[in-house]
CSV table of C-alpha atoms in Angstrom, one decimal:
chain,number,residue,atom,x,y,z
A,19,UNK,CA,-20.4,-27.8,-42.2
A,20,UNK,CA,-17.3,-26.1,-40.9
A,21,UNK,CA,-15.0,-27.6,-38.3
A,22,UNK,CA,-12.7,-25.9,-35.9
A,23,UNK,CA,-9.2,-27.1,-35.8
A,24,UNK,CA,-7.8,-28.1,-32.4
A,25,UNK,CA,-5.3,-25.8,-30.9
A,26,UNK,CA,-2.0,-26.7,-29.2
A,27,UNK,CA,-3.2,-25.0,-25.9
A,28,UNK,CA,-5.8,-27.4,-24.6
A,29,UNK,CA,-3.6,-28.3,-21.7
A,30,UNK,CA,-2.9,-24.8,-20.6
A,31,UNK,CA,-4.5,-24.2,-17.2
A,32,UNK,CA,-6.2,-21.1,-16.1
A,33,UNK,CA,-3.9,-18.7,-14.4
A,34,UNK,CA,-4.7,-17.4,-10.9
A,35,UNK,CA,-6.4,-14.1,-10.7
A,36,UNK,CA,-4.4,-11.2,-9.5
A,37,UNK,CA,-5.7,-10.5,-6.0
A,38,UNK,CA,-5.6,-6.7,-6.2
A,39,UNK,CA,-7.0,-6.5,-9.7
A,40,UNK,CA,-9.7,-9.0,-8.7
A,41,UNK,CA,-10.6,-6.8,-5.8
A,42,UNK,CA,-11.0,-3.8,-8.1
A,43,UNK,CA,-13.3,-5.9,-10.4
A,44,UNK,CA,-15.5,-6.9,-7.4
A,45,UNK,CA,-15.7,-3.3,-6.3
A,46,UNK,CA,-16.7,-2.2,-9.8
A,47,UNK,CA,-19.5,-4.8,-9.8
A,48,UNK,CA,-20.8,-3.7,-6.4
A,49,UNK,CA,-23.8,-1.4,-6.5
A,50,UNK,CA,-23.9,-0.4,-2.8
A,51,UNK,CA,-23.9,3.4,-2.5
A,52,UNK,CA,-21.4,3.4,0.3
A,53,UNK,CA,-18.9,1.1,-1.3
A,54,UNK,CA,-15.2,1.9,-0.8
A,55,UNK,CA,-12.2,0.9,-2.9
A,56,UNK,CA,-9.1,0.8,-0.6
A,57,UNK,CA,-7.1,-1.9,-2.3
A,58,UNK,CA,-5.2,-0.4,-5.2
A,59,UNK,CA,-2.2,1.8,-4.5
A,60,UNK,CA,-3.1,4.8,-6.5
A,61,UNK,CA,-3.7,8.3,-5.1
A,62,UNK,CA,-7.2,9.8,-5.0
A,63,UNK,CA,-8.1,13.4,-4.2
A,64,UNK,CA,-10.5,14.5,-1.5
A,65,UNK,CA,-13.5,13.6,-3.7
A,66,UNK,CA,-12.2,10.1,-4.6
A,67,UNK,CA,-11.1,11.0,-8.1
A,68,UNK,CA,-7.8,10.3,-9.9
A,69,UNK,CA,-5.4,13.3,-9.5
A,70,UNK,CA,-3.2,14.7,-12.2
A,71,UNK,CA,-0.6,17.1,-10.8
A,72,UNK,CA,-0.7,20.7,-12.2
A,73,UNK,CA,3.1,20.5,-12.6
A,74,UNK,CA,2.7,17.5,-14.9
A,75,UNK,CA,0.0,19.2,-17.0
A,76,UNK,CA,2.3,22.3,-17.4
A,77,UNK,CA,5.3,20.2,-18.3
A,78,UNK,CA,3.2,18.2,-20.8
A,79,UNK,CA,1.9,21.3,-22.4
A,80,UNK,CA,5.5,22.6,-22.9
A,81,UNK,CA,6.6,19.3,-24.3
A,82,UNK,CA,3.7,19.2,-26.8
A,83,UNK,CA,4.2,22.8,-27.9
A,84,UNK,CA,7.9,22.1,-28.5
A,85,UNK,CA,6.9,19.7,-31.3
A,86,UNK,CA,9.4,16.9,-30.3
A,87,UNK,CA,9.6,13.8,-32.4
A,88,UNK,CA,8.7,10.3,-31.3
A,89,UNK,CA,11.9,8.5,-32.3
A,90,UNK,CA,13.3,5.5,-30.3
A,91,UNK,CA,15.3,6.3,-27.2
A,92,UNK,CA,18.7,4.6,-26.8
A,93,UNK,CA,18.8,1.3,-24.9
A,94,UNK,CA,19.6,3.0,-21.6
A,95,UNK,CA,16.8,5.6,-22.0
A,96,UNK,CA,16.7,9.4,-21.8
A,97,UNK,CA,20.0,10.7,-20.4
A,98,UNK,CA,18.5,13.9,-19.0
A,99,UNK,CA,15.9,11.8,-17.1
A,100,UNK,CA,18.5,9.4,-15.7
A,101,UNK,CA,20.7,12.3,-14.5
A,102,UNK,CA,17.7,14.1,-12.8
A,103,UNK,CA,16.4,10.8,-11.3
A,104,UNK,CA,19.6,9.8,-9.5
A,105,UNK,CA,20.3,13.3,-8.3
A,106,UNK,CA,16.8,13.5,-6.8
A,107,UNK,CA,17.6,10.5,-4.6
A,108,UNK,CA,21.4,10.8,-4.0
A,109,UNK,CA,21.6,14.6,-3.9
A,110,UNK,CA,23.5,16.9,-6.3
A,111,UNK,CA,26.7,16.8,-4.4
A,112,UNK,CA,27.0,13.0,-3.8
A,113,UNK,CA,30.6,11.9,-4.4
A,114,UNK,CA,29.4,8.8,-6.2
A,115,UNK,CA,28.2,11.1,-9.0
A,116,UNK,CA,31.3,13.3,-9.1
A,117,UNK,CA,33.5,10.1,-9.3
A,118,UNK,CA,31.2,8.6,-12.0
A,119,UNK,CA,30.8,5.4,-10.0
A,120,UNK,CA,27.1,5.0,-10.8
A,121,UNK,CA,25.8,2.8,-13.6
A,122,UNK,CA,22.2,3.9,-14.3
A,123,UNK,CA,19.5,3.1,-16.9
A,124,UNK,CA,15.8,4.1,-17.4
A,125,UNK,CA,13.4,1.3,-16.7
A,126,UNK,CA,9.7,0.4,-17.0
A,127,UNK,CA,8.8,1.9,-13.7
A,128,UNK,CA,9.6,0.1,-10.5
A,129,UNK,CA,8.4,-3.3,-11.6
A,130,UNK,CA,10.6,-3.2,-14.6
A,131,UNK,CA,13.6,-2.0,-12.6
A,132,UNK,CA,13.1,-4.9,-10.1
A,133,UNK,CA,12.9,-7.4,-12.9
A,134,UNK,CA,16.0,-6.0,-14.6
A,135,UNK,CA,18.2,-6.1,-11.4
A,136,UNK,CA,16.8,-9.6,-10.7
A,137,UNK,CA,18.0,-10.7,-14.1
A,138,UNK,CA,21.4,-9.1,-13.4
A,139,UNK,CA,21.8,-10.8,-10.1
A,140,UNK,CA,20.8,-14.2,-11.6
A,141,UNK,CA,23.3,-13.8,-14.4
A,142,UNK,CA,26.3,-12.6,-12.3
A,143,UNK,CA,25.6,-14.0,-8.8
A,144,UNK,CA,24.1,-17.2,-10.2
A,145,UNK,CA,20.7,-18.7,-10.7
A,146,UNK,CA,19.2,-19.7,-7.4
A,147,UNK,CA,21.0,-17.0,-5.4
A,148,UNK,CA,19.0,-16.2,-2.2
A,149,UNK,CA,17.2,-12.9,-2.3
A,150,UNK,CA,15.6,-11.9,1.1
A,151,UNK,CA,12.4,-9.8,1.2
A,152,UNK,CA,11.0,-8.3,4.4
A,153,UNK,CA,8.1,-10.2,5.8
A,154,UNK,CA,5.7,-8.9,4.5
A,155,UNK,CA,6.7,-7.1,1.3
A,156,UNK,CA,4.9,-5.9,-1.8
A,157,UNK,CA,3.2,-9.1,-3.1
A,158,UNK,CA,4.7,-8.7,-6.6
A,159,UNK,CA,8.3,-8.8,-5.3
A,160,UNK,CA,8.1,-12.5,-4.9
A,161,UNK,CA,6.8,-13.1,-8.4
A,162,UNK,CA,9.4,-10.8,-10.0
A,163,UNK,CA,12.5,-12.3,-8.4
A,164,UNK,CA,11.3,-15.9,-8.6
A,165,UNK,CA,10.7,-15.5,-12.3
A,166,UNK,CA,14.2,-13.9,-12.6
A,167,UNK,CA,15.6,-17.2,-11.3
A,168,UNK,CA,16.4,-16.2,-7.7
A,169,UNK,CA,15.5,-18.1,-4.6
A,170,UNK,CA,13.1,-15.8,-2.7
A,171,UNK,CA,13.3,-15.9,1.1
A,172,UNK,CA,12.2,-13.7,3.9
A,173,UNK,CA,13.6,-11.9,6.9
A,174,UNK,CA,11.6,-10.7,9.9
A,175,UNK,CA,10.2,-7.2,9.7
A,176,UNK,CA,6.6,-6.8,11.0
A,177,UNK,CA,5.9,-7.3,14.7
A,178,UNK,CA,2.2,-8.1,15.0
A,179,UNK,CA,2.3,-7.6,18.7
A,180,UNK,CA,3.3,-4.0,18.4
A,181,UNK,CA,2.2,-3.2,14.9
A,182,UNK,CA,5.7,-2.0,14.4
A,183,UNK,CA,9.2,-3.1,13.4
A,184,UNK,CA,10.8,-6.3,14.6
A,185,UNK,CA,14.3,-4.8,14.6
A,186,UNK,CA,15.9,-7.5,16.8
A,187,UNK,CA,14.5,-10.3,14.5
A,188,UNK,CA,15.6,-8.4,11.4
A,189,UNK,CA,19.2,-8.0,12.7
A,190,UNK,CA,19.3,-11.6,13.7
A,191,UNK,CA,18.2,-12.7,10.3
A,192,UNK,CA,20.7,-10.5,8.6
A,193,UNK,CA,23.5,-12.1,10.7
A,194,UNK,CA,22.3,-15.6,9.6
A,195,UNK,CA,22.0,-15.0,5.9
A,196,UNK,CA,24.2,-17.1,3.6
A,197,UNK,CA,27.2,-15.3,2.1
A,198,UNK,CA,26.4,-13.6,-1.2
A,199,UNK,CA,22.7,-13.2,-0.5
A,200,UNK,CA,20.7,-10.2,-1.8
A,201,UNK,CA,18.8,-8.1,0.8
A,202,UNK,CA,15.9,-6.0,-0.5
A,203,UNK,CA,15.1,-2.9,1.6
A,204,UNK,CA,12.2,-0.5,1.2
A,205,UNK,CA,13.7,3.0,1.0
A,206,UNK,CA,10.7,4.6,2.6
A,207,UNK,CA,6.9,4.1,3.1
A,208,UNK,CA,7.2,0.3,3.4
A,209,UNK,CA,4.6,-1.5,1.5
A,210,UNK,CA,2.3,-3.0,2.8
A,211,UNK,CA,2.9,-2.1,6.5
A,212,UNK,CA,3.8,1.6,6.4
A,213,UNK,CA,6.4,0.9,9.1
A,214,UNK,CA,9.7,2.5,8.4
A,215,UNK,CA,12.8,2.2,10.6
A,216,UNK,CA,13.8,5.3,12.6
A,217,UNK,CA,17.2,7.0,11.8
A,218,UNK,CA,18.7,5.1,14.7
A,219,UNK,CA,17.3,1.8,13.5
A,220,UNK,CA,18.6,2.4,10.0
A,221,UNK,CA,22.0,3.0,11.5
A,222,UNK,CA,21.8,-0.3,13.2
A,223,UNK,CA,20.7,-2.1,10.0
A,224,UNK,CA,23.6,-0.5,8.1
A,225,UNK,CA,26.0,-1.5,10.7
A,226,UNK,CA,24.8,-5.1,10.7
A,227,UNK,CA,25.1,-5.3,6.9
A,228,UNK,CA,28.5,-3.7,7.1
A,229,UNK,CA,29.7,-6.2,9.6
A,230,UNK,CA,28.8,-9.0,7.2
A,231,UNK,CA,30.5,-7.5,4.2
A,232,UNK,CA,29.3,-10.2,1.9
A,233,UNK,CA,25.7,-9.2,1.2
A,234,UNK,CA,24.3,-7.4,-1.8
A,235,UNK,CA,21.9,-4.6,-0.8
A,236,UNK,CA,19.0,-3.5,-3.1
A,237,UNK,CA,16.8,-0.5,-2.3
A,238,UNK,CA,13.3,-0.3,-3.8
A,239,UNK,CA,12.1,3.3,-3.7
A,240,UNK,CA,8.6,3.8,-4.9
A,241,UNK,CA,7.5,6.7,-2.7
A,242,UNK,CA,10.2,9.4,-2.5
A,243,UNK,CA,8.5,12.6,-1.5
A,244,UNK,CA,5.1,10.9,-1.2
A,245,UNK,CA,5.9,9.4,2.2
A,246,UNK,CA,6.7,12.3,4.4
A,247,UNK,CA,6.1,15.1,1.9
A,248,UNK,CA,9.8,15.9,1.8
A,249,UNK,CA,11.9,14.1,-0.9
A,250,UNK,CA,15.2,14.9,1.0
A,251,UNK,CA,13.9,13.2,4.2
A,252,UNK,CA,12.6,10.2,2.2
A,253,UNK,CA,16.0,9.8,0.6
A,254,UNK,CA,17.7,9.6,4.1
A,255,UNK,CA,18.2,5.8,4.3
A,256,UNK,CA,19.7,5.5,0.7
A,257,UNK,CA,22.1,8.4,1.3
A,258,UNK,CA,23.1,6.9,4.7
A,259,UNK,CA,24.0,3.5,3.2
A,260,UNK,CA,26.0,5.1,0.4
A,261,UNK,CA,27.8,7.3,2.8
A,262,UNK,CA,28.6,4.2,4.9
A,263,UNK,CA,30.3,2.6,1.9
A,264,UNK,CA,27.6,0.1,0.8
A,265,UNK,CA,27.7,-0.5,-3.0
A,266,UNK,CA,23.9,-0.5,-3.2
A,267,UNK,CA,21.6,-1.0,-6.2
A,268,UNK,CA,18.6,1.3,-6.3
A,269,UNK,CA,15.3,1.1,-8.1
A,270,UNK,CA,13.2,4.3,-8.4
A,271,UNK,CA,9.6,4.6,-9.5
A,272,UNK,CA,7.8,7.8,-10.5
A,273,UNK,CA,4.2,6.4,-10.5
A,274,UNK,CA,3.2,7.6,-7.0
A,275,UNK,CA,5.1,10.7,-6.4
A,276,UNK,CA,4.5,12.2,-9.9
A,277,UNK,CA,1.1,10.5,-10.4
A,278,UNK,CA,2.5,8.9,-13.6
A,279,UNK,CA,1.0,5.5,-13.1
A,280,UNK,CA,0.3,4.8,-16.7
A,281,UNK,CA,3.5,6.2,-18.1
A,282,UNK,CA,5.8,3.5,-16.6
A,283,UNK,CA,8.7,5.7,-15.6
A,284,UNK,CA,11.6,4.3,-13.5
A,285,UNK,CA,15.3,4.2,-13.1
A,286,UNK,CA,17.8,1.5,-11.9
A,287,UNK,CA,21.2,2.5,-10.7
A,288,UNK,CA,24.1,0.6,-9.2
A,289,UNK,CA,27.0,2.0,-7.1
A,290,UNK,CA,30.3,0.7,-8.4
A,291,UNK,CA,34.0,0.7,-7.2
A,292,UNK,CA,35.1,3.1,-9.9
A,293,UNK,CA,34.1,4.6,-13.3
A,294,UNK,CA,35.6,1.7,-15.3
A,295,UNK,CA,33.4,-0.8,-13.3
A,296,UNK,CA,30.4,1.4,-13.8
A,297,UNK,CA,30.9,1.3,-17.6
A,298,UNK,CA,31.1,-2.5,-17.5
A,299,UNK,CA,27.9,-2.8,-15.4
A,300,UNK,CA,26.0,-0.4,-17.6
A,301,UNK,CA,27.1,-2.4,-20.7
A,302,UNK,CA,25.7,-5.6,-19.1
A,303,UNK,CA,22.4,-3.9,-18.2
A,304,UNK,CA,22.1,-2.9,-21.9
A,305,UNK,CA,22.7,-6.5,-22.9
A,306,UNK,CA,19.8,-7.6,-20.7
A,307,UNK,CA,17.5,-4.8,-21.8
A,308,UNK,CA,17.9,-5.2,-25.6
A,309,UNK,CA,16.1,-8.6,-25.9
A,310,UNK,CA,13.7,-7.8,-23.0
A,311,UNK,CA,12.1,-4.6,-24.2
A,312,UNK,CA,14.8,-3.0,-26.4
A,313,UNK,CA,14.3,0.6,-25.1
A,314,UNK,CA,12.0,2.4,-22.7
A,315,UNK,CA,9.1,4.8,-23.6
A,316,UNK,CA,10.0,8.5,-24.0
A,317,UNK,CA,7.0,10.6,-22.9
A,318,UNK,CA,6.9,10.0,-19.1
A,319,UNK,CA,10.7,10.3,-18.9
A,320,UNK,CA,10.5,13.7,-20.6
A,321,UNK,CA,7.8,14.8,-18.1
A,322,UNK,CA,9.9,13.9,-15.1
A,323,UNK,CA,13.1,15.4,-16.6
A,324,UNK,CA,11.3,18.7,-17.4
A,325,UNK,CA,9.8,19.0,-14.0
A,326,UNK,CA,13.0,18.2,-12.1
A,327,UNK,CA,15.2,20.4,-14.2
A,328,UNK,CA,12.9,23.5,-14.3
A,329,UNK,CA,13.2,25.5,-11.1
A,330,UNK,CA,9.6,26.7,-11.0
A,331,UNK,CA,8.1,23.3,-12.0
A,332,UNK,CA,10.3,21.6,-9.5
A,333,UNK,CA,9.1,23.9,-6.7
A,334,UNK,CA,5.5,23.3,-7.8
A,335,UNK,CA,5.9,19.5,-7.9
A,336,UNK,CA,7.4,19.5,-4.4
A,337,UNK,CA,4.5,21.5,-3.1
A,338,UNK,CA,2.0,19.2,-4.8
A,339,UNK,CA,3.8,16.1,-3.5
A,340,UNK,CA,3.7,17.5,0.0
A,341,UNK,CA,0.0,18.2,-0.5
A,342,UNK,CA,-0.7,14.5,-1.4
A,343,UNK,CA,1.3,13.3,1.6
A,344,UNK,CA,-0.3,15.8,4.0
A,345,UNK,CA,-3.8,14.7,2.9
A,346,UNK,CA,-3.0,11.1,3.7
A,347,UNK,CA,-1.5,12.0,7.0
A,348,UNK,CA,-4.7,14.0,7.8
A,349,UNK,CA,-6.8,11.0,6.9
A,350,UNK,CA,-4.7,8.8,9.2
A,351,UNK,CA,-5.3,11.2,12.1
A,352,UNK,CA,-9.1,11.4,11.4
A,353,UNK,CA,-9.4,7.6,11.1
A,354,UNK,CA,-7.6,7.0,14.4
A,355,UNK,CA,-9.6,9.7,16.1
A,356,UNK,CA,-12.9,8.2,15.0
A,357,UNK,CA,-11.9,4.7,16.0
A,358,UNK,CA,-11.0,5.9,19.4
A,359,UNK,CA,-14.1,8.0,19.7
A,360,UNK,CA,-16.2,5.0,19.0
A,361,UNK,CA,-14.8,3.4,22.2
A,362,UNK,CA,-12.7,0.7,20.7
A,363,UNK,CA,-10.7,-1.0,23.4
A,364,UNK,CA,-7.6,-1.8,21.2
A,365,UNK,CA,-4.8,0.6,20.5
A,366,UNK,CA,-5.0,2.3,17.1
A,367,UNK,CA,-1.7,4.3,17.5
A,368,UNK,CA,-0.2,2.4,14.6
A,369,UNK,CA,-2.6,4.1,12.2
A,370,UNK,CA,-0.7,7.4,12.7
A,371,UNK,CA,2.6,5.9,13.5
A,372,UNK,CA,2.8,4.3,10.1
A,373,UNK,CA,3.7,6.4,7.0
A,374,UNK,CA,2.9,6.5,3.3
A,375,UNK,CA,0.0,5.3,1.2
A,376,UNK,CA,-0.8,2.2,3.2
A,377,UNK,CA,-2.1,1.4,6.7
A,378,UNK,CA,-1.5,-2.1,7.9
A,379,UNK,CA,-4.7,-2.3,10.0
A,380,UNK,CA,-4.1,-5.5,12.0
A,381,UNK,CA,-7.5,-6.9,10.9
A,382,UNK,CA,-7.6,-10.6,10.3
A,383,UNK,CA,-8.5,-12.1,7.0
A,384,UNK,CA,-11.9,-13.2,8.5
A,385,UNK,CA,-12.6,-9.6,9.5
A,386,UNK,CA,-11.4,-8.3,6.1
A,387,UNK,CA,-13.9,-10.6,4.3
A,388,UNK,CA,-16.7,-9.4,6.7
A,389,UNK,CA,-15.8,-5.8,5.9
A,390,UNK,CA,-16.2,-6.6,2.2
A,391,UNK,CA,-19.4,-8.7,2.5
A,392,UNK,CA,-21.3,-6.6,5.1
A,393,UNK,CA,-20.0,-3.1,4.6
A,394,UNK,CA,-18.8,-3.1,0.9
A,395,UNK,CA,-15.4,-1.9,1.8
A,396,UNK,CA,-12.6,-3.5,-0.3
A,397,UNK,CA,-9.2,-3.9,1.2
A,398,UNK,CA,-6.6,-6.7,0.6
A,399,UNK,CA,-6.9,-9.9,2.6
A,400,UNK,CA,-3.8,-9.0,4.7
A,401,UNK,CA,-5.7,-6.0,6.2
A,402,UNK,CA,-3.8,-3.4,4.1
A,403,UNK,CA,-5.8,-0.2,3.7
A,404,UNK,CA,-4.9,2.2,0.9
A,405,UNK,CA,-5.3,5.5,2.7
A,406,UNK,CA,-5.3,7.4,-0.6
A,407,UNK,CA,-9.0,6.3,-1.0
A,408,UNK,CA,-10.1,7.6,2.4
A,409,UNK,CA,-11.7,11.0,2.5
A,410,UNK,CA,-13.7,13.4,4.7
A,411,UNK,CA,-16.9,11.9,3.2
A,412,UNK,CA,-16.2,8.3,4.1
A,413,UNK,CA,-13.7,8.1,7.0
A,414,UNK,CA,-16.5,7.9,9.6
A,415,UNK,CA,-18.2,5.0,7.8
A,416,UNK,CA,-14.8,3.2,7.5
A,417,UNK,CA,-14.1,3.6,11.2
A,418,UNK,CA,-17.5,2.4,12.4
A,419,UNK,CA,-17.3,-0.5,9.9
A,420,UNK,CA,-13.9,-1.5,11.3
A,421,UNK,CA,-15.2,-1.4,14.8
A,422,UNK,CA,-18.2,-3.5,13.9
A,423,UNK,CA,-16.2,-6.3,12.2
A,424,UNK,CA,-13.6,-6.3,14.9
A,425,UNK,CA,-16.4,-7.0,17.5
A,426,UNK,CA,-15.3,-4.0,19.5
A,427,UNK,CA,-18.8,-2.6,20.0
A,428,UNK,CA,-19.9,-5.3,22.5
A,429,UNK,CA,-18.4,-4.3,25.9
A,430,UNK,CA,-19.9,-4.4,29.4
A,431,UNK,CA,-21.8,-1.2,29.9
A,432,UNK,CA,-25.0,0.5,30.8
A,433,UNK,CA,-28.2,-0.6,28.9
A,434,UNK,CA,-29.0,1.2,25.7
A,435,UNK,CA,-32.7,0.7,26.0
A,436,UNK,CA,-34.6,3.9,25.3
A,437,UNK,CA,-31.2,5.6,24.6
A,438,UNK,CA,-31.7,6.7,21.0
A,439,UNK,CA,-34.4,9.2,20.4
A,440,UNK,CA,-37.3,7.9,18.3
A,441,UNK,CA,-36.6,4.3,19.2
A,442,UNK,CA,-38.6,2.3,21.7
A,443,UNK,CA,-35.8,-0.3,22.3
A,444,UNK,CA,-32.8,-2.0,20.9
A,445,UNK,CA,-32.6,-5.7,20.6
A,446,UNK,CA,-29.8,-8.1,19.7
A,447,UNK,CA,-31.0,-11.0,17.6
A,448,UNK,CA,-29.2,-14.3,18.0
A,449,UNK,CA,-28.8,-17.3,15.7
A,450,UNK,CA,-31.5,-18.5,13.3
A,451,UNK,CA,-34.0,-16.0,14.7
A,452,UNK,CA,-32.0,-13.2,13.0
A,453,UNK,CA,-32.2,-14.6,9.5
A,454,UNK,CA,-35.8,-13.9,9.1
A,455,UNK,CA,-35.4,-10.2,9.7
A,456,UNK,CA,-32.8,-9.3,7.1
A,457,UNK,CA,-29.6,-9.7,9.0
A,458,UNK,CA,-27.4,-8.1,6.4
A,459,UNK,CA,-29.5,-5.0,6.2
A,460,UNK,CA,-29.1,-4.4,10.0
A,461,UNK,CA,-25.4,-5.0,9.8
A,462,UNK,CA,-24.9,-2.5,7.1
A,463,UNK,CA,-27.4,0.2,8.1
A,464,UNK,CA,-28.9,0.1,11.6
A,465,UNK,CA,-25.8,-1.3,13.3
A,466,UNK,CA,-23.7,1.6,12.1
A,467,UNK,CA,-26.3,4.1,13.0
A,468,UNK,CA,-26.6,2.7,16.5
A,469,UNK,CA,-22.8,2.7,17.0
A,470,UNK,CA,-22.5,6.3,15.9
A,471,UNK,CA,-25.5,7.6,17.8
A,472,UNK,CA,-24.6,5.6,20.9
A,473,UNK,CA,-21.0,6.9,20.9
A,474,UNK,CA,-22.4,10.4,20.6
A,475,UNK,CA,-24.4,9.8,23.8
A,476,UNK,CA,-21.4,8.3,25.5
A,477,UNK,CA,-22.7,4.7,25.5
A,478,UNK,CA,-21.1,1.4,24.8
A,479,UNK,CA,-23.1,-1.7,24.1
A,480,UNK,CA,-24.5,-5.0,25.4
A,481,UNK,CA,-27.2,-6.9,23.8
A,482,UNK,CA,-30.6,-7.6,25.4
A,483,UNK,CA,-32.6,-10.6,24.1
A,484,UNK,CA,-36.4,-10.2,24.2
A,485,UNK,CA,-36.7,-12.5,27.2
A,486,UNK,CA,-34.5,-10.3,29.3
A,487,UNK,CA,-30.9,-10.7,30.6
A,488,UNK,CA,-27.7,-9.6,29.0
A,489,UNK,CA,-26.0,-11.2,26.0
A,490,UNK,CA,-22.5,-10.0,25.3
A,491,UNK,CA,-21.2,-12.9,23.3
A,492,UNK,CA,-20.0,-12.8,19.7
A,493,UNK,CA,-22.1,-13.4,16.7
A,494,UNK,CA,-21.2,-15.2,13.5
A,495,UNK,CA,-17.5,-15.2,12.7
A,496,UNK,CA,-16.8,-13.5,16.1
A,497,UNK,CA,-18.8,-10.4,15.1
A,498,UNK,CA,-21.6,-8.7,17.1
A,499,UNK,CA,-25.1,-9.9,16.5
A,500,UNK,CA,-27.1,-7.6,14.2
A,501,UNK,CA,-28.9,-4.9,16.1
A,502,UNK,CA,-32.5,-3.9,15.1
A,503,UNK,CA,-34.5,-1.0,16.4
A,504,UNK,CA,-38.2,-1.7,17.2
A,505,UNK,CA,-40.4,1.1,16.1
A,506,UNK,CA,-43.9,-0.3,16.7
A,507,UNK,CA,-45.9,-2.6,18.8
A,508,UNK,CA,-46.6,-4.7,15.7
A,509,UNK,CA,-42.9,-5.2,15.2
A,510,UNK,CA,-42.4,-6.2,18.8
A,511,UNK,CA,-45.2,-8.8,18.5
A,512,UNK,CA,-43.5,-10.3,15.5
A,513,UNK,CA,-40.2,-10.6,17.4
A,514,UNK,CA,-41.9,-12.1,20.4
A,515,UNK,CA,-43.5,-14.7,18.2
A,516,UNK,CA,-40.0,-15.5,16.7
A,517,UNK,CA,-38.6,-15.8,20.3
A,518,UNK,CA,-41.2,-18.5,21.1
A,519,UNK,CA,-40.0,-20.5,18.1
């Protein structure tokens, strides 16, 4: 009889599941034909498939045919990639480059760049230094900087009442931050809200930070070119702050804008006082990198370097990047248009006012869970929708589902009895009486059909219980009661029997 030796890990607790990866798993296990995965921040084409840029394929073919070796890179990474990366964001003629005042290294995409700068801040500003994130921010920011030894705090950013920027709150919080604090700013396409400051608002933010003079500014840039479709426009805030004299740190990721999610390509750069300081900063970044991951991977860096340095490939990449951005902008327009066509009483202007991959919908967590359970649409609990997963084939279903969970379909109106061809009547079932008739089926199928057809006929809705009168109150969790269409006298008799009970 064999016996298994006890391990030393019996007391190790189960770690919490990653909320986004868990969402993907739930989607994969869902068998509903209309299911939608709108949680993960990865671009999809118009058919819902992963998209590899043609410029990337061409660059890859050239690199493979060149027969390059697979030797280790140096600690800082591929020099040609680093040069091309910082020039893309800062511009070829930025004085910081000419004066050699920039310390820069290749990183493991944006996540690795954030962790590296977090370790740098912790070592040279002190463990426990306050780092301020916008509220809200990318969920992983908190984990990264907390584990780097920083004290993670928040400043006001999202204004729920306008679905826009709380500029006054942000400026007030900047003024109140302790001296020596780090302030994280999203360079463009703020994640998760999609709300970016205007040029005038960026100027006010720069002025407020300049007035302090004792804050450390860090830009996280994950969407250059992917936000507006124009890399120069998306670099505007970073270039403005450097021109205003801020010694910023900058993290760049090439996952979204080059579609290199699995290659882990990024760059961290820090503006310094002079070239001598830049050399010292770079040396300390190397000290941090060596025991952390030693050196970065080579293939993705070669791809980005090849594309940015080759005139034709660069031109093609810019066109493809604009194409991705334009498709998302088009989906925003269609989603807003369908939401408004369905007669929703709330404003959906923020859907098109926001920019980038994500739409911060304004749905509550309760409504998000209803969207998932009843309509098989998977978005994060904060209401963030990845617009990259929205297409011509599913945008109408998404809109009608949002209207349904937001209880926007029940408004005072004309009766819908006999309104839909082929149906004798429409009936709203309430409470326990609904459960015997397959409530979930009606919510996911008939309800959406009724909303869409009624909107086409110019109708909005009120429920009519079998006994007469009007019922316009909310159903479970504040949602409309399920609607069922009666097609036969036999069905009507069954419902009347249920009414008596």
